[in-house]
Coordinates of C-alpha atoms and ligand atoms in Angstrom, one line a residue:
M1 CA 0.0 0.0 0.0
N2 CA 1.2 3.5 -0.6
I3 CA 0.6 6.5 1.8
R4 CA -2.7 7.5 0.2
E5 CA -4.0 3.9 0.4
I6 CA -2.9 3.6 4.1
Q7 CA -4.7 6.9 4.8
E8 CA -7.9 5.7 3.1
E9 CA -7.7 2.4 5.1
I10 CA -7.3 4.4 8.3
C11 CA -10.3 6.5 7.5
R12 CA -12.4 3.4 6.7
L13 CA -11.2 1.6 9.9
K14 CA -11.9 4.6 12.2
K15 CA -15.5 4.7 11.0
E16 CA -16.0 1.0 11.3
R17 CA -14.4 0.9 14.8
D18 CA -16.0 4.1 16.0
F19 CA -12.7 6.0 16.6
C20 CA -12.0 9.7 16.8
I21 CA -8.4 10.6 16.0
L22 CA -7.0 13.7 17.8
A23 CA -3.6 15.0 16.7
H24 CA -1.4 17.7 18.2
S25 CA -0.2 20.4 15.9
Y26 CA 3.4 18.9 16.0
Q27 CA 2.3 15.7 14.3
A28 CA 3.5 15.0 10.8
R29 CA 1.4 16.1 7.8
D30 CA 0.3 12.5 6.9
I31 CA -1.2 12.1 10.4
A32 CA -2.8 15.6 10.5
E33 CA -4.5 14.7 7.2
I34 CA -6.4 11.7 8.7
A35 CA -7.1 13.3 12.0
D36 CA -10.7 14.4 13.0
F37 CA -9.2 17.3 14.8
T38 CA -5.8 18.9 15.2
G39 CA -4.8 21.7 17.5
D40 CA -2.7 22.9 20.5
S41 CA -3.0 21.4 24.0
Y42 CA -5.8 23.6 25.0
A43 CA -8.0 23.0 21.9
L44 CA -7.4 19.3 22.2
S45 CA -8.5 19.3 25.8
V46 CA -11.7 21.1 25.0
K47 CA -12.4 18.8 22.0
A48 CA -11.8 15.7 24.2
K49 CA -15.0 16.5 26.1
S50 CA -17.3 16.5 23.1
T51 CA -16.3 13.7 20.7
P52 CA -19.3 11.5 19.8
Q53 CA -17.2 8.3 19.2
Q54 CA -16.7 5.7 21.9
N55 CA -12.9 5.4 21.2
I56 CA -10.3 8.1 21.0
L57 CA -6.8 7.7 19.6
M58 CA -4.4 10.5 20.6
C59 CA -1.5 11.2 18.3
G60 CA 0.8 13.2 20.5
V61 CA 2.4 12.5 23.9
R62 CA 1.2 10.6 26.9
F63 CA 0.0 13.6 29.1
M64 CA -2.3 14.6 26.2
A65 CA -3.9 11.1 26.1
E66 CA -4.2 11.2 29.9
T67 CA -6.0 14.5 29.7
V68 CA -8.5 13.0 27.2
K69 CA -9.1 10.0 29.6
I70 CA -9.6 12.4 32.5
L71 CA -12.2 14.4 30.6
S72 CA -13.9 11.4 29.0
P73 CA -13.4 8.5 31.5
E74 CA -16.3 6.5 30.0
K75 CA -14.4 6.3 26.7
N76 CA -11.6 4.0 25.6
V77 CA -8.6 6.2 25.1
Y78 CA -5.4 5.1 23.4
L79 CA -2.0 6.7 22.8
S80 CA -0.9 5.8 19.2
N81 CA 2.8 5.3 20.2
P82 CA 3.3 3.9 23.7
V83 CA 6.8 5.4 24.1
A84 CA 5.8 9.0 23.2
G85 CA 6.2 10.9 26.4
C86 CA 7.0 14.5 27.3
P87 CA 10.2 14.7 29.3
M88 CA 9.0 17.9 31.0
A89 CA 5.9 16.0 32.3
E90 CA 8.1 13.6 34.1
Q91 CA 10.4 16.2 35.7
M92 CA 8.5 16.7 39.0
D93 CA 6.8 14.0 41.0
K94 CA 4.0 14.3 43.5
E95 CA 6.2 13.9 46.5
L96 CA 8.5 16.7 45.5
I97 CA 5.5 19.1 44.9
R98 CA 4.0 18.0 48.2
Q99 CA 7.2 19.1 50.0
V100 CA 7.2 22.4 48.0
K101 CA 3.6 23.1 48.9
L102 CA 4.4 22.7 52.6
A103 CA 7.0 25.5 52.2
Y104 CA 4.5 27.7 50.3
P105 CA 1.1 26.9 52.0
D106 CA -0.5 30.2 50.9
H107 CA 0.2 29.7 47.2
T108 CA -2.2 28.6 44.5
V109 CA -0.5 25.7 42.6
V110 CA -0.8 26.3 38.9
A111 CA 0.3 23.2 36.8
Y112 CA 1.2 23.4 33.1
I113 CA -0.9 20.8 31.4
N114 CA 2.5 19.1 30.5
T115 CA 2.4 17.2 33.8
T116 CA 1.3 13.6 34.7
A117 CA -2.3 12.9 35.8
E118 CA -0.8 11.8 39.1
L119 CA 0.8 15.2 39.7
K120 CA -2.4 17.1 38.7
T121 CA -4.2 15.5 41.6
I122 CA -2.5 17.8 44.1
C123 CA -2.6 21.0 42.0
D124 CA -5.3 23.7 42.0
V125 CA -5.6 24.6 38.3
C126 CA -4.1 23.7 35.0
V127 CA -3.0 26.0 32.2
T128 CA -1.7 25.6 28.7
S129 CA 0.6 27.9 26.8
S130 CA -2.3 29.6 25.1
S131 CA -4.4 30.0 28.2
A132 CA -1.9 30.6 31.0
V133 CA -2.0 34.4 31.2
K134 CA -5.8 34.5 30.9
I135 CA -6.2 31.9 33.7
V136 CA -3.6 33.2 36.1
S137 CA -5.0 36.7 35.8
Q138 CA -8.4 35.5 37.0
L139 CA -7.1 33.8 40.1
S140 CA -8.1 35.7 43.3
N141 CA -4.8 34.7 45.0
D142 CA -1.8 36.8 43.9
Q143 CA 0.7 34.2 45.4
I144 CA 1.3 31.5 42.7
L145 CA 3.4 28.4 42.6
F146 CA 3.9 27.7 38.9
I147 CA 5.1 24.2 37.9
P148 CA 7.1 22.8 36.1
D149 CA 8.1 25.2 33.3
C150 CA 10.1 28.1 34.6
N151 CA 10.2 29.7 31.1
L152 CA 6.4 29.7 30.6
G153 CA 6.1 30.8 34.3
A154 CA 8.5 33.7 33.7
Y155 CA 6.5 34.7 30.6
V156 CA 3.3 34.8 32.7
Q157 CA 5.0 36.8 35.4
K158 CA 6.1 39.4 32.8
Q159 CA 2.5 39.8 31.6
L160 CA 1.1 39.9 35.1
P161 CA 3.5 42.0 37.3
E162 CA 0.8 42.2 40.0
K163 CA 1.2 38.5 40.7
K164 CA 4.0 37.0 42.8
I165 CA 5.0 33.8 40.9
K166 CA 7.3 31.3 42.5
L167 CA 9.1 29.2 39.8
L168 CA 10.9 25.9 40.0
Q169 CA 13.7 24.8 37.6
G170 CA 11.8 22.7 35.1
G171 CA 11.0 23.1 31.5
C172 CA 11.1 21.7 27.9
P173 CA 14.6 20.6 27.0
I174 CA 13.9 21.2 23.3
H175 CA 12.6 24.8 23.6
A176 CA 15.0 25.7 26.4
S177 CA 18.0 24.7 24.2
V178 CA 17.5 27.8 22.0
T179 CA 20.1 30.4 22.9
Q180 CA 20.6 34.1 22.4
K181 CA 23.3 33.2 19.9
D182 CA 20.7 31.2 17.9
V183 CA 18.5 34.3 17.8
L184 CA 21.3 36.6 16.6
T185 CA 22.3 34.1 13.9
A186 CA 18.7 33.6 12.6
K187 CA 18.0 37.4 12.6
K188 CA 21.3 38.1 10.8
A189 CA 20.5 35.5 8.2
H190 CA 16.9 36.7 7.8
P191 CA 16.8 40.4 8.7
H192 CA 13.3 41.0 7.3
A193 CA 11.6 38.1 9.0
L194 CA 9.3 38.3 12.0
M195 CA 10.3 36.0 14.9
L196 CA 7.4 34.0 16.4
V197 CA 8.3 31.9 19.5
H198 CA 6.7 29.5 21.9
P199 CA 6.7 30.7 25.6
E200 CA 8.6 27.5 26.6
C201 CA 11.7 29.3 25.2
K202 CA 14.0 31.1 27.6
P203 CA 13.1 34.8 28.5
V204 CA 16.1 36.0 26.5
V205 CA 14.6 34.4 23.4
C206 CA 11.0 35.5 24.1
D207 CA 12.3 39.1 24.7
A208 CA 13.6 39.2 21.1
A209 CA 10.3 37.9 19.6
D210 CA 7.7 39.8 17.6
Y211 CA 5.0 37.3 18.8
I212 CA 4.9 34.8 21.6
G213 CA 2.2 32.1 21.5
S214 CA 1.2 28.5 21.5
T215 CA 1.7 26.2 18.6
S216 CA -1.7 27.1 17.1
G217 CA -1.2 30.7 18.0
I218 CA 2.0 30.8 16.0
V219 CA 0.3 29.1 13.0
Q220 CA -2.6 31.5 13.1
Y221 CA -0.4 34.6 13.4
A222 CA 1.8 33.6 10.5
M223 CA -1.1 32.6 8.3
E224 CA -3.0 35.9 8.9
S225 CA 0.1 38.2 8.8
P226 CA 0.7 40.2 5.6
E227 CA 4.4 39.7 6.2
K228 CA 6.3 37.2 4.0
E229 CA 9.1 35.8 6.1
F230 CA 9.1 34.3 9.5
I231 CA 11.6 32.7 12.0
I232 CA 9.7 30.0 13.8
G233 CA 10.8 29.4 17.5
T234 CA 9.0 26.1 18.2
E235 CA 9.3 22.5 17.2
I236 CA 10.4 22.3 13.6
S237 CA 7.1 20.6 12.4
I238 CA 5.3 24.0 12.7
A239 CA 7.7 25.6 10.2
E240 CA 7.0 22.7 7.9
T241 CA 3.2 22.9 8.4
L242 CA 3.3 26.6 7.7
Q243 CA 5.5 26.2 4.6
N244 CA 3.0 23.6 3.2
A245 CA 0.0 25.9 4.0
C246 CA 1.6 29.1 2.7
P247 CA 3.9 28.4 -0.2
E248 CA 4.1 32.1 -1.1
K249 CA 5.7 32.8 2.3
R250 CA 9.1 31.7 3.8
F251 CA 9.5 30.0 7.2
Y252 CA 12.9 29.4 8.8
P253 CA 13.4 27.3 12.0
L254 CA 15.0 29.4 14.7
S255 CA 17.3 26.5 15.6
K256 CA 18.1 23.1 14.2
K257 CA 17.8 21.8 17.8
L258 CA 14.1 22.3 17.8
I259 CA 13.2 18.7 17.2
C260 CA 11.1 16.8 19.7
E261 CA 11.9 13.1 19.3
N262 CA 8.8 12.2 21.3
M263 CA 6.4 14.1 19.1
K264 CA 8.2 12.7 16.0
S265 CA 8.0 9.1 17.3
T266 CA 4.4 8.6 16.1
T267 CA 4.1 7.4 12.5
L268 CA 1.2 6.9 10.1
M269 CA 1.9 3.1 10.4
D270 CA 1.5 3.4 14.2
V271 CA -2.0 4.9 13.6
Y272 CA -2.8 2.2 11.1
H273 CA -1.8 -0.7 13.4
C274 CA -3.7 0.8 16.4
L275 CA -6.9 0.7 14.4
K276 CA -6.3 -2.5 12.5
D277 CA -4.5 -4.7 15.2
G278 CA -5.3 -3.0 18.5
E279 CA -1.7 -1.7 19.0
G280 CA -1.0 1.5 20.9
A281 CA -1.3 2.0 24.7
E282 CA -4.7 2.1 26.3
I283 CA -4.8 4.7 29.0
N284 CA -6.0 3.4 32.3
L285 CA -6.3 5.7 35.3
D286 CA -8.1 4.9 38.6
N287 CA -11.3 6.7 39.5
R288 CA -9.6 8.7 42.4
T289 CA -6.9 10.0 40.1
I290 CA -9.5 10.9 37.4
S291 CA -11.8 12.8 39.8
K292 CA -9.0 14.7 41.6
A293 CA -7.0 15.5 38.4
R294 CA -10.3 16.5 36.6
M295 CA -10.9 19.4 39.1
C296 CA -7.9 21.4 37.9
I297 CA -8.6 20.6 34.2
D298 CA -12.2 21.6 34.5
R299 CA -11.2 24.8 36.2
M300 CA -8.8 25.5 33.4
I301 CA -11.6 25.1 30.8
A302 CA -14.0 27.2 32.8
L303 CA -11.4 30.1 33.2
G304 CA -9.8 29.7 29.8
G305 CA -12.9 29.6 27.6
Ligands
13P1 P1 0.9 23.8 23.0 O1 0.2 24.1 24.2 O2 1.3 25.1 22.2 O3 0.2 22.9 22.2 O4 2.3 23.2 23.4 C1 2.4 21.9 23.7 C2 3.9 21.5 23.8 O5 4.2 20.4 24.2 C3 4.8 22.5 23.3 O6 6.1 22.0 23.4
SF4_2 FE1 7.4 18.0 25.8 FE2 9.0 19.9 24.8 FE3 8.3 17.8 23.3 FE4 6.5 19.7 23.9 S1 8.4 19.9 22.6 S2 6.2 17.5 24.0 S3 7.1 20.2 26.0 S4 9.5 17.8 25.2

């Protein structure tokens, strides 16, 4: 079978087996084409609540599939490649955060959605990169403990100087690898390009950007902009997606290091075998974890909508 035939077979199987396929914006083009919905972490969370199908296949990383299960516990939820995890989500465990909470008992604990379901059970509210500023601004408590991404937390702090945000040293190893030197090199090579970056990048990188936003935010900004050249400061797939969507514009990755092996590990064949042979990892969470973790995700959706 060629790629087109595999895609057609996936579309036939997903109808026959009552599957909805959700794909994060970082997924490859051949996967995005067969997905029922693509988007950033926030949009995927909202969508997870309302899919009519009984089975959901997440093409992305494990915390995204867990979020779907938490929001739709009555459904069967699968992660298309069992080894696709987000290293940031594994950086801080429940015991560590329990200890930190003891040191900061008056703080509201804000968890980036890139955390495990287990860790979410002891947090107050979740945020995504596209909703963090909006959500933190609405919290009545000005004392915030923001975990785990110190770069996203620093970005929120800059937008909301009235809040006192305590940060821990976590973050995305891919986005945090971009340096000021990378920025200078890219700007020198493309002096007329606008620079669009994800807030998981370091403050020194964000400070030099023309726009800071989530994966979908970057895509939307570049597509709607009348400008013709863009330096893209997020995972390299977004520059590829934009280049396919807007052939008359030019997109340059901010750094060659912006490759997330975990997001790239899912292939079209993984999706095919999940639907045909039952491969993939079913997400199982106990009821207690689901109900406790759900509180902070529901709060995120209520405040972020
Ligand atoms: P978004 O919230 O922009 O989808 O980001 C998710 C992510 O993992 C970025 O690295
Ligand atoms: Fe996690 Fe970073 Fe990969 Fe996003 S790009 S999934 S935050 S490791």
